[in-house]
Amino acid sequence: MTAQSGTAATDTAATTDATAELTDGYHLVVDALKLNDVETIYGVVGIPITDLARLAQAEGIRYIGFRHESNAAHAAAAAGYLTKKPGICLTVSAPGFLNGLVGLANATTNCFPMVQISGSSERHLVDLKQGDYEEMDQVAAAQQFCKAAYRINRVEDIGRGIARALRTAVSGRPGGVYLDIPAAVLGSIMDKDTGAKTLSRLVDPAPRQLPAPEAVDRAIELLAHAERPLVVLGKGAAYAQADDRIREFVESTGIPYVPMSMAKGLLPDDHPQSVATARSLALRKADVVMLVGARLNWLLGHGEAPQWNPDAQFIQVDIEPRELDSNQPIAAPLVGDVESVLEALAERAKPGQISAPTAWREELASRSAQNVEKMAARLAADPHPMQFMGALRAVRDVLRDNQHAYLVNEGANALDIARNVIDMHVPRHRLDVGTWGVMGIGMGYAIAAAVETGQPVIAVEGDSAFGFSGMELETICRYGLPVTTVIMNNGGVYRGNDVNPLDDAPAPTTLMLTARHDLMIEAFGGKGHRATTPAEVTAALTEALASGGPALIDCAIDPGAGTESGHIAHLNPKGITVGNIAPAKK
């Protein structure tokens, strides 16, 4: 070795040593996430966050790359719901950020913890509106749609920013948080040891909140004197993962209960105290109603008559005090986390103090039996072409034998009918459109359920709803996820037999009735099935679950099946109907 080459080698070694002692924003973000037990990131890469995804993957964080940011954000939200830890969504700036904002806002509305991390343009250019690449004040845009929005402006604040976002998302009432990291911060370099000292691991990020003893006693007194008590379980009760406490309270008191759609399975749907099949009667006659993780919003008719007993008194278990009295006066507010509240009720109630009168239980049981018999007759029918009922009966029967599988459900009629037909037996195994009733959650939720649990997922989709996220079939196939998509294909939004009164152009609610979604998944390497009868649905779904891989069943449904807007047609404004409007002259 010459003296010159020896000097070069020494210089190279010195440079390597110096580099090893430095870190940058990319590494600090990943280190902060790992320090706080983040195991998965859902996202779409691009400037300036591609290397962040690469580094996260290299450091052992699982990265799931999507075809659209909205679906990645929905996946992160579902991950937060299933794990009680903030799901992480990673997007690029401006348009990518805006796409993710749909899922972030929906997560906040549904009280799911998630954090959307987006790269952004340089602040000095954005603030002077100098026209930078994808220039946008993203924090200002985000903060009205989420629980909180933060921006990290210095590399030494990355650890603090990550910790702040994670704690905000999961503490109190969970929700979505936006975290903005400009490109310059990601690329900033600092001393490695100094950088490590800026990171912190959260201690008790979602502390328990105990109700006041006098509030507990007030609720006990109301329940003890109720003649027709009722418990309503919401998705907040499911999120709480206080399953044993909920079962103990319901069974020890004998109070009938109604589960909201995502609370189905907290107790098995065939539990003798479930009055889901007599819901209308239960709501109309209950005199004391205990809401557990449920809100008196539009999904419960705002607690108003005639859907509800006008003299009903409400007990509400909620971690957010501002939710109380939002629609009806709350006679006994119980502010705290679900598990702590139920523990306090069990500790302070005397044995036998709370019980449901036999006459009330028998009245509801009788109505339930009548309604179950009527539903059985409808499900037994097997008309041709296939109806929603027949296809969903087949899904129900297969799912009954595969109770470990998760069910994702969206659409109008596909959602409404599936909710009534398909029983759930395990907590948190049903994910659907939630509070906003937003379409497009299907493939994102399905992917998250498969990734976070490792269990098979059945996504029951209306053909219209599927269109919002259908390209994520490629994502499902790329990662080999055990997701079977079952499409109720009636060729339309609501139904496929609407006509244009003027010409042959498609009507506003019609889709392509001849669409072959089964061929679509085969283009990506999955298994496609076409089903025209319930028996074919059963066979295809059984085969798909056994395979453990990506599959899709295209169910050919009668195009005349389905009702306008499903079960919420009453929300459509009543104006002059289309039938009374004379076609325009050509």
Coordinates of C-alpha atoms in Angstrom, one line a residue:
M1 CA 0.0 0.0 0.0
T2 CA 1.4 3.4 -0.9
A3 CA 1.5 6.3 1.4
Q4 CA -1.1 8.1 -0.7
S5 CA -3.5 5.1 -0.6
G6 CA -2.9 4.6 3.1
T7 CA -3.9 8.3 3.7
A8 CA -7.0 7.8 1.6
A9 CA -8.0 4.7 3.6
T10 CA -7.5 6.6 6.8
D11 CA -9.6 9.5 5.6
T12 CA -12.4 7.1 4.6
A13 CA -12.4 5.4 8.0
A14 CA -12.5 8.8 9.7
T15 CA -15.5 9.8 7.5
T16 CA -17.3 6.6 8.3
D17 CA -16.7 7.1 12.0
A18 CA -18.0 10.6 11.8
T19 CA -21.1 9.5 9.9
A20 CA -21.7 6.7 12.5
E21 CA -21.9 9.4 15.1
L22 CA -24.6 11.4 13.3
T23 CA -28.3 10.9 12.8
D24 CA -31.0 12.6 10.8
G25 CA -34.7 13.3 10.9
Y26 CA -35.6 10.1 9.1
H27 CA -33.8 8.0 11.7
L28 CA -35.2 9.9 14.6
V29 CA -38.8 9.5 13.4
V30 CA -38.3 5.7 13.0
D31 CA -36.5 5.5 16.4
A32 CA -39.3 7.4 18.1
L33 CA -41.9 5.2 16.6
K34 CA -40.1 2.0 17.5
L35 CA -39.4 3.3 21.0
N36 CA -43.2 3.6 21.4
D37 CA -44.0 0.1 20.1
V38 CA -45.2 1.1 16.6
E39 CA -45.0 -2.1 14.6
T40 CA -46.9 -1.2 11.3
I41 CA -47.2 1.7 9.0
Y42 CA -49.8 2.1 6.3
G43 CA -49.2 4.5 3.6
V44 CA -48.3 5.6 0.0
V45 CA -44.8 6.8 -0.6
G46 CA -43.4 9.7 -2.6
I47 CA -41.6 13.0 -2.1
P48 CA -40.5 13.6 0.7
I49 CA -41.2 10.4 2.7
T50 CA -40.1 7.5 0.5
D51 CA -36.8 7.1 2.4
L52 CA -38.8 7.2 5.7
A53 CA -40.8 4.1 4.6
R54 CA -37.6 2.4 3.4
L55 CA -35.8 3.0 6.7
A56 CA -38.8 2.0 8.8
Q57 CA -38.9 -1.3 6.9
A58 CA -35.2 -1.8 7.3
E59 CA -35.5 -1.2 11.0
G60 CA -38.2 -3.9 11.4
I61 CA -41.4 -1.9 11.2
R62 CA -43.9 -3.5 8.8
Y63 CA -44.8 -1.2 6.0
I64 CA -48.0 -1.8 4.0
G65 CA -48.0 0.2 0.8
F66 CA -51.4 1.2 -0.6
R67 CA -52.7 2.4 -4.0
H68 CA -54.5 5.4 -2.5
E69 CA -53.9 7.4 0.7
S70 CA -57.6 7.4 1.7
N71 CA -57.5 3.6 2.0
A72 CA -54.2 3.6 3.9
A73 CA -55.8 6.1 6.4
H74 CA -58.9 3.9 6.8
A75 CA -56.5 1.0 7.5
A76 CA -54.6 2.9 10.1
A77 CA -57.9 3.9 11.8
A78 CA -59.1 0.3 11.8
A79 CA -55.8 -0.8 13.3
G80 CA -56.2 1.7 16.1
Y81 CA -59.7 0.4 16.8
L82 CA -58.5 -3.2 16.9
T83 CA -55.4 -2.7 19.0
K84 CA -56.2 0.3 21.2
K85 CA -52.9 1.8 19.9
P86 CA -52.7 4.6 17.4
G87 CA -52.6 3.3 13.8
I88 CA -50.0 5.1 11.7
C89 CA -50.7 6.4 8.2
L90 CA -47.8 7.9 6.1
T91 CA -48.5 10.2 3.1
V92 CA -46.8 12.7 0.9
S93 CA -47.6 16.3 0.9
A94 CA -50.6 18.3 -0.4
P95 CA -52.8 16.0 -2.6
G96 CA -51.6 12.9 -0.8
F97 CA -52.2 14.6 2.5
L98 CA -55.7 15.6 1.4
N99 CA -56.5 12.1 0.4
G100 CA -55.5 10.8 3.8
L101 CA -57.6 13.5 5.5
V102 CA -60.8 11.6 4.6
G103 CA -59.7 8.6 6.8
L104 CA -58.3 10.9 9.5
A105 CA -61.6 12.8 9.8
N106 CA -63.6 9.5 9.8
A107 CA -61.3 8.1 12.5
T108 CA -62.0 11.1 14.7
T109 CA -65.7 10.9 14.2
N110 CA -65.6 7.2 15.1
C111 CA -63.3 7.7 18.0
F112 CA -60.5 5.5 16.6
P113 CA -56.9 6.4 17.5
M114 CA -54.6 7.1 14.6
V115 CA -51.9 9.5 13.5
Q116 CA -51.4 10.7 10.0
I117 CA -47.8 11.7 9.3
S118 CA -47.3 13.7 6.2
G119 CA -44.3 15.3 4.6
S120 CA -44.7 19.0 3.7
S121 CA -43.0 21.9 1.9
E122 CA -40.6 24.4 3.4
R123 CA -42.3 26.8 5.8
H124 CA -40.7 30.0 4.5
L125 CA -42.0 29.2 1.0
V126 CA -45.4 28.2 2.1
D127 CA -45.9 31.2 4.4
L128 CA -44.9 33.6 1.6
K129 CA -46.9 31.6 -0.9
Q130 CA -44.0 31.4 -3.3
G131 CA -45.4 28.4 -5.2
D132 CA -43.3 25.5 -3.8
Y133 CA -43.7 21.9 -5.0
E134 CA -47.1 20.8 -3.5
E135 CA -47.2 23.9 -1.4
M136 CA -50.0 23.9 1.3
D137 CA -50.5 24.9 4.9
Q138 CA -51.4 21.4 5.9
V139 CA -51.7 22.0 9.6
A140 CA -54.3 24.8 9.0
A141 CA -56.2 22.5 6.7
A142 CA -56.1 19.5 9.0
Q143 CA -57.0 20.9 12.4
Q144 CA -60.7 21.3 11.8
F145 CA -61.0 17.6 10.9
C146 CA -59.1 15.9 13.6
K147 CA -58.5 15.9 17.4
A148 CA -55.3 17.9 17.1
A149 CA -52.7 18.9 14.5
Y150 CA -49.0 19.5 15.2
R151 CA -46.0 20.6 13.1
I152 CA -42.4 19.7 13.9
N153 CA -40.1 22.6 12.8
R154 CA -36.8 21.4 14.3
V155 CA -35.1 18.1 14.1
E156 CA -34.5 18.1 17.9
D157 CA -38.3 18.2 18.4
I158 CA -39.1 15.0 16.5
G159 CA -39.2 12.8 19.6
R160 CA -41.5 15.3 21.4
G161 CA -43.7 15.6 18.4
I162 CA -44.2 11.8 17.9
A163 CA -44.9 11.4 21.6
R164 CA -47.4 14.3 21.7
A165 CA -49.2 12.9 18.7
L166 CA -49.4 9.3 20.0
R167 CA -50.6 10.4 23.4
T168 CA -53.2 12.8 22.0
A169 CA -54.6 10.1 19.7
V170 CA -55.1 7.5 22.4
S171 CA -55.9 9.4 25.6
G172 CA -59.4 10.5 26.7
R173 CA -61.8 10.1 23.8
P174 CA -59.6 8.5 21.1
G175 CA -59.4 10.2 17.7
G176 CA -57.2 11.2 14.7
V177 CA -54.1 13.4 15.0
Y178 CA -52.2 15.0 12.2
L179 CA -48.4 15.4 12.4
D180 CA -46.7 17.6 9.8
I181 CA -43.0 17.1 9.2
P182 CA -41.4 19.4 6.6
A183 CA -38.9 17.9 4.2
A184 CA -36.0 20.0 5.6
V185 CA -36.6 18.5 9.1
L186 CA -36.5 15.0 7.8
G187 CA -33.2 15.7 6.1
S188 CA -31.6 17.6 9.0
I189 CA -28.6 16.1 10.6
M190 CA -27.5 16.2 14.3
D191 CA -25.3 14.4 16.7
K192 CA -26.5 10.8 17.2
D193 CA -26.2 10.7 21.0
T194 CA -27.8 14.1 21.4
G195 CA -30.6 13.0 19.1
A196 CA -31.2 9.8 21.1
K197 CA -31.7 11.9 24.3
T198 CA -34.5 13.8 22.6
L199 CA -36.6 10.7 22.3
S200 CA -39.0 9.4 25.0
R201 CA -41.2 6.4 25.6
L202 CA -44.7 7.3 26.7
V203 CA -45.7 6.3 30.2
D204 CA -49.4 5.4 30.6
P205 CA -50.5 7.1 27.4
A206 CA -54.2 6.4 28.0
P207 CA -54.7 6.6 31.8
R208 CA -57.8 5.2 33.4
Q209 CA -60.5 7.7 34.3
L210 CA -62.6 6.7 37.3
P211 CA -66.2 7.9 37.8
A212 CA -67.2 9.8 41.0
P213 CA -68.7 7.6 43.6
E214 CA -71.9 9.8 43.9
A215 CA -72.4 9.5 40.1
V216 CA -72.2 5.7 40.4
D217 CA -74.7 5.6 43.2
R218 CA -77.1 7.9 41.2
A219 CA -77.0 5.4 38.3
I220 CA -77.5 2.4 40.6
E221 CA -80.6 4.1 42.1
L222 CA -82.1 4.7 38.6
L223 CA -81.5 1.1 37.5
A224 CA -82.8 -0.3 40.8
H225 CA -86.2 1.4 40.4
A226 CA -86.6 0.8 36.6
E227 CA -89.5 -1.2 35.4
R228 CA -88.2 -1.5 31.8
P229 CA -84.4 -1.1 31.9
L230 CA -82.3 -1.4 28.8
V231 CA -78.6 -1.4 28.0
V232 CA -77.3 -0.1 24.7
L233 CA -73.8 -1.2 23.8
G234 CA -71.9 1.0 21.3
K235 CA -68.6 0.5 19.5
G236 CA -67.0 2.5 22.3
A237 CA -67.8 -0.5 24.6
A238 CA -66.2 -2.8 22.0
Y239 CA -63.1 -0.6 21.7
A240 CA -62.7 -0.6 25.5
Q241 CA -61.8 -4.4 25.5
A242 CA -63.7 -4.7 28.8
D243 CA -65.5 -7.8 27.6
D244 CA -65.6 -9.7 30.8
R245 CA -66.8 -6.7 32.8
I246 CA -69.6 -6.0 30.3
R247 CA -70.7 -9.6 30.3
E248 CA -70.6 -9.7 34.1
F249 CA -72.8 -6.6 34.4
V250 CA -75.3 -7.7 31.8
E251 CA -75.7 -11.2 33.1
S252 CA -75.7 -10.3 36.8
T253 CA -78.4 -7.8 36.4
G254 CA -80.5 -9.6 33.7
I255 CA -81.1 -6.3 31.9
P256 CA -81.9 -6.8 28.2
Y257 CA -79.4 -5.2 25.8
V258 CA -79.3 -3.9 22.2
P259 CA -75.8 -3.9 20.5
M260 CA -75.0 -1.2 17.9
S261 CA -73.6 -2.8 14.8
M262 CA -69.9 -2.7 15.7
A263 CA -70.7 -3.9 19.3
K264 CA -72.2 -7.1 17.9
G265 CA -70.3 -10.0 19.3
L266 CA -69.4 -8.4 22.6
L267 CA -71.9 -10.9 23.8
P268 CA -72.9 -13.5 21.3
D269 CA -75.8 -12.3 19.1
D270 CA -77.8 -15.4 20.2
H271 CA -77.4 -14.5 23.9
P272 CA -80.8 -14.8 25.7
Q273 CA -80.6 -11.1 26.9
S274 CA -80.0 -9.7 23.4
V275 CA -83.1 -7.9 22.1
A276 CA -81.6 -6.8 18.8
T277 CA -84.5 -8.6 17.1
A278 CA -87.0 -6.6 19.2
R279 CA -85.1 -3.3 19.0
S280 CA -88.0 -1.1 18.0
L281 CA -90.1 -2.3 20.9
A282 CA -87.2 -2.1 23.4
L283 CA -86.4 1.6 22.5
R284 CA -90.1 2.6 22.4
K285 CA -90.9 1.3 25.9
A286 CA -87.7 1.4 28.0
D287 CA -88.0 3.7 30.9
V288 CA -84.3 3.7 32.0
V289 CA -81.6 3.4 29.3
M290 CA -77.9 2.9 30.0
L291 CA -75.7 3.9 27.1
V292 CA -72.3 2.2 27.3
G293 CA -69.9 3.6 24.8
A294 CA -72.9 4.7 22.6
R295 CA -73.9 8.2 21.6
L296 CA -77.5 9.5 21.2
N297 CA -76.7 10.7 17.6
W298 CA -78.6 10.0 14.4
L299 CA -78.0 6.3 14.6
L300 CA -80.2 6.2 17.7
G301 CA -82.7 8.8 16.5
H302 CA -81.2 11.4 18.8
G303 CA -83.2 9.7 21.7
E304 CA -86.4 11.4 20.5
A305 CA -90.0 10.1 20.4
P306 CA -91.7 8.3 18.8
Q307 CA -88.6 6.1 18.3
W308 CA -88.0 6.4 22.1
N309 CA -90.1 6.5 25.1
P310 CA -90.6 10.3 25.7
D311 CA -90.3 9.8 29.5
A312 CA -87.1 7.6 29.3
Q313 CA -84.3 8.5 31.6
F314 CA -80.8 8.1 30.3
I315 CA -77.6 6.9 32.0
Q316 CA -74.5 7.5 29.9
V317 CA -71.1 6.0 30.2
D318 CA -68.6 8.1 28.2
I319 CA -65.1 9.3 28.7
E320 CA -65.9 12.6 27.1
P321 CA -68.0 15.0 29.4
R322 CA -68.9 17.2 26.4
E323 CA -70.9 14.3 24.9
L324 CA -73.4 14.4 27.7
D325 CA -76.7 16.2 27.2
S326 CA -75.9 16.5 23.5
N327 CA -79.3 15.4 22.5
Q328 CA -81.3 14.4 25.6
P329 CA -80.8 15.3 29.3
I330 CA -78.7 12.7 31.0
A331 CA -80.1 11.8 34.3
A332 CA -77.1 9.9 35.5
P333 CA -73.8 10.8 33.8
L334 CA -71.0 8.4 34.3
V335 CA -67.8 10.0 33.1
G336 CA -64.9 7.6 32.9
D337 CA -63.5 4.7 30.9
V338 CA -65.9 1.8 30.4
E339 CA -64.0 -0.7 32.4
S340 CA -63.5 1.6 35.4
V341 CA -67.2 2.6 35.4
L342 CA -68.4 -1.1 35.3
E343 CA -66.0 -2.0 38.0
A344 CA -67.4 0.8 40.2
L345 CA -71.0 -0.3 39.5
A346 CA -70.1 -3.8 40.5
E347 CA -68.4 -2.7 43.7
R348 CA -71.1 -0.2 44.9
A349 CA -74.2 -2.1 43.9
K350 CA -75.7 -4.4 46.5
P351 CA -76.3 -8.0 45.4
G352 CA -79.6 -8.2 43.6
Q353 CA -80.2 -4.4 43.9
I354 CA -80.3 -4.1 40.1
S355 CA -82.5 -6.6 38.2
A356 CA -84.8 -6.6 35.2
P357 CA -88.5 -7.4 35.9
T358 CA -89.6 -10.7 34.5
A359 CA -92.6 -9.2 32.7
W360 CA -90.3 -6.9 30.7
R361 CA -87.9 -9.6 29.7
E362 CA -90.8 -11.9 28.7
E363 CA -92.4 -9.2 26.6
L364 CA -89.2 -8.6 24.7
A365 CA -88.5 -12.3 24.3
S366 CA -91.9 -12.9 22.9
R367 CA -91.5 -10.1 20.3
S368 CA -88.0 -11.4 19.5
A369 CA -89.3 -14.9 18.8
Q370 CA -92.0 -13.5 16.5
N371 CA -89.4 -11.4 14.5
V372 CA -86.9 -14.3 14.3
E373 CA -89.7 -16.5 12.9
K374 CA -90.5 -13.9 10.2
M375 CA -86.9 -13.5 9.3
A376 CA -86.4 -17.3 9.1
A377 CA -89.2 -17.5 6.5
R378 CA -87.6 -14.7 4.4
L379 CA -84.2 -16.4 4.6
A380 CA -85.6 -19.8 3.6
A381 CA -86.8 -18.4 0.3
D382 CA -84.6 -19.1 -2.7
P383 CA -85.8 -16.9 -5.6
H384 CA -84.0 -16.6 -8.9
P385 CA -82.2 -14.3 -9.7
M386 CA -80.5 -14.4 -6.3
Q387 CA -81.5 -11.8 -3.7
F388 CA -79.5 -10.1 -1.0
M389 CA -81.1 -12.4 1.6
G390 CA -80.0 -15.6 -0.1
A391 CA -76.4 -14.5 -0.6
L392 CA -76.0 -13.2 2.9
R393 CA -77.7 -16.3 4.4
A394 CA -74.9 -18.3 2.8
V395 CA -72.2 -15.9 4.2
R396 CA -73.9 -16.2 7.6
D397 CA -73.8 -20.0 7.6
V398 CA -70.1 -20.2 6.6
L399 CA -69.2 -17.5 9.1
R400 CA -71.0 -19.4 11.9
D401 CA -68.5 -22.2 11.3
N402 CA -65.5 -19.8 11.2
Q403 CA -66.1 -17.5 14.1
H404 CA -62.5 -16.5 14.2
A405 CA -62.9 -14.7 10.9
Y406 CA -63.4 -11.0 10.8
L407 CA -66.3 -9.4 8.9
V408 CA -66.0 -6.0 7.2
N409 CA -69.2 -4.6 5.8
E410 CA -70.2 -1.6 3.7
G411 CA -72.8 -0.6 1.2
A412 CA -76.4 0.5 1.5
N413 CA -78.5 -2.6 1.2
A414 CA -75.5 -4.9 1.6
L415 CA -74.8 -3.2 5.0
D416 CA -78.4 -3.0 6.3
I417 CA -79.3 -6.6 5.4
A418 CA -76.0 -8.1 6.5
R419 CA -76.3 -6.4 9.9
N420 CA -79.7 -8.1 10.4
V421 CA -78.8 -11.5 8.9
I422 CA -75.2 -12.2 10.0
D423 CA -74.8 -13.0 13.7
M424 CA -71.5 -12.2 15.5
H425 CA -70.2 -14.3 18.3
V426 CA -66.7 -12.7 19.1
P427 CA -65.9 -9.1 20.2
R428 CA -64.5 -6.7 17.6
H429 CA -64.9 -9.0 14.7
R430 CA -67.4 -6.8 12.9
L431 CA -66.1 -3.6 11.3
D432 CA -68.4 -1.4 9.2
V433 CA -69.1 2.2 8.1
G434 CA -69.7 3.5 11.6
T435 CA -70.9 6.9 12.6
W436 CA -70.7 8.8 9.3
G437 CA -71.9 5.9 7.3
V438 CA -69.1 6.6 4.9
M439 CA -68.5 4.4 1.9
G440 CA -64.9 3.4 0.9
I441 CA -63.7 1.9 4.2
G442 CA -64.0 -1.7 2.9
M443 CA -60.6 -2.7 1.6
G444 CA -58.6 -0.5 4.1
Y445 CA -60.4 -2.0 7.0
A446 CA -60.1 -5.5 5.6
I447 CA -56.4 -5.1 5.1
A448 CA -55.8 -3.8 8.6
A449 CA -57.9 -6.6 10.2
A450 CA -55.8 -9.2 8.3
V451 CA -52.4 -7.5 9.1
E452 CA -53.1 -6.8 12.8
T453 CA -54.7 -10.1 13.7
G454 CA -53.4 -12.6 11.1
Q455 CA -57.0 -14.0 10.9
P456 CA -59.1 -14.5 7.8
V457 CA -61.3 -11.6 6.8
I458 CA -64.6 -11.6 4.8
A459 CA -65.4 -8.2 3.3
V460 CA -69.1 -8.0 2.3
E461 CA -69.3 -5.2 -0.1
G462 CA -72.0 -3.5 -2.2
D463 CA -70.8 -3.2 -5.8
S464 CA -71.0 0.6 -5.5
A465 CA -69.1 0.8 -2.2
F466 CA -66.4 -1.6 -3.5
G467 CA -65.6 0.8 -6.3
F468 CA -64.2 3.4 -3.8
S469 CA -61.3 1.1 -2.9
G470 CA -61.3 -1.7 -5.4
M471 CA -57.8 -1.2 -6.6
E472 CA -56.6 -2.3 -3.2
L473 CA -57.2 -5.8 -4.4
E474 CA -53.7 -5.5 -5.8
T475 CA -52.5 -4.6 -2.3
I476 CA -54.2 -7.6 -0.8
C477 CA -52.6 -9.9 -3.5
R478 CA -49.2 -8.2 -3.2
Y479 CA -49.0 -9.0 0.5
G480 CA -50.8 -12.4 0.2
L481 CA -53.4 -11.4 2.8
P482 CA -56.2 -13.8 3.8
V483 CA -59.0 -11.5 2.6
T484 CA -62.1 -12.8 0.8
T485 CA -64.1 -10.0 -0.8
V486 CA -67.8 -10.8 -1.4
I487 CA -69.5 -8.4 -3.7
M488 CA -73.3 -8.0 -3.8
N489 CA -73.4 -7.1 -7.5
N490 CA -76.8 -5.8 -8.5
G491 CA -75.4 -3.3 -11.0
G492 CA -76.2 -0.1 -9.3
V493 CA -76.0 2.3 -6.4
Y494 CA -78.9 0.9 -4.3
R495 CA -80.2 -1.2 -7.4
G496 CA -79.4 -1.5 -11.0
N497 CA -82.7 -1.2 -12.8
D498 CA -83.1 2.6 -12.8
V499 CA -83.5 4.2 -16.3
N500 CA -82.7 7.5 -17.9
P501 CA -86.0 9.0 -19.0
L502 CA -84.4 10.8 -22.0
D503 CA -82.0 8.4 -23.7
D504 CA -79.9 5.3 -23.4
A505 CA -77.2 7.0 -21.3
P506 CA -76.8 5.3 -17.8
A507 CA -79.1 6.6 -15.1
P508 CA -77.4 8.2 -12.1
T509 CA -77.7 5.1 -9.9
T510 CA -76.8 2.5 -12.5
L511 CA -73.4 0.7 -12.7
M512 CA -72.3 -1.9 -15.2
L513 CA -74.5 -5.0 -14.5
T514 CA -72.1 -7.2 -16.6
A515 CA -69.1 -6.3 -14.5
R516 CA -66.9 -9.3 -13.6
H517 CA -65.1 -8.4 -10.4
D518 CA -64.0 -12.0 -10.1
L519 CA -61.8 -11.5 -13.2
M520 CA -60.4 -8.3 -11.7
I521 CA -58.7 -10.1 -8.8
E522 CA -57.4 -12.8 -11.1
A523 CA -55.4 -10.1 -12.9
F524 CA -53.5 -9.7 -9.6
G525 CA -53.0 -13.4 -8.9
G526 CA -56.0 -13.9 -6.6
K527 CA -58.7 -16.5 -6.9
G528 CA -62.0 -15.3 -8.5
H529 CA -65.4 -16.9 -8.2
R530 CA -68.8 -16.1 -9.8
A531 CA -71.9 -17.1 -7.8
T532 CA -75.5 -17.0 -9.0
T533 CA -77.1 -19.1 -6.2
P534 CA -76.7 -19.2 -2.4
A535 CA -75.2 -22.7 -2.8
E536 CA -72.5 -21.4 -5.1
V537 CA -71.8 -18.6 -2.6
T538 CA -71.4 -21.2 0.2
A539 CA -69.1 -23.4 -1.9
A540 CA -66.9 -20.5 -3.0
L541 CA -66.6 -18.9 0.4
T542 CA -65.8 -22.2 2.0
E543 CA -63.0 -22.8 -0.6
A544 CA -61.7 -19.3 -0.2
L545 CA -61.4 -19.5 3.6
A546 CA -59.7 -22.9 3.3
S547 CA -57.1 -21.5 0.8
G548 CA -55.9 -18.8 3.2
G549 CA -55.2 -16.5 0.4
P550 CA -56.8 -13.6 -1.5
A551 CA -60.1 -14.3 -3.1
L552 CA -63.2 -12.6 -4.5
I553 CA -66.7 -13.8 -5.0
D554 CA -68.9 -11.8 -7.4
C555 CA -72.5 -12.5 -6.4
A556 CA -74.9 -11.9 -9.2
I557 CA -77.9 -10.2 -7.4
D558 CA -81.2 -9.3 -9.0
P559 CA -80.8 -5.8 -10.4
G560 CA -84.2 -4.9 -9.0
A561 CA -83.2 -5.9 -5.5
G562 CA -82.5 -3.2 -3.0
T563 CA -84.2 0.0 -1.8
E564 CA -83.2 3.6 -2.3
S565 CA -80.6 4.5 0.4
G566 CA -81.2 1.3 2.3
H567 CA -82.7 1.8 5.7
I568 CA -82.1 5.5 5.8
A569 CA -84.3 6.6 2.9
H570 CA -86.1 8.9 5.3
L571 CA -83.1 11.1 5.3
N572 CA -83.7 12.0 1.6
P573 CA -85.3 15.4 1.3
K574 CA -88.9 15.2 0.0
G575 CA -89.3 17.5 -3.0
I576 CA -90.9 17.2 -6.4
T577 CA -90.3 13.6 -7.5
V578 CA -88.5 12.7 -10.7
G579 CA -91.7 11.0 -12.0
N580 CA -93.5 14.4 -11.9
I581 CA -90.8 16.2 -13.8
A582 CA -91.5 16.4 -17.6
P583 CA -88.5 15.4 -19.7
A584 CA -86.8 18.3 -21.4
K585 CA -87.5 18.7 -25.1
K586 CA -84.6 17.8 -27.3

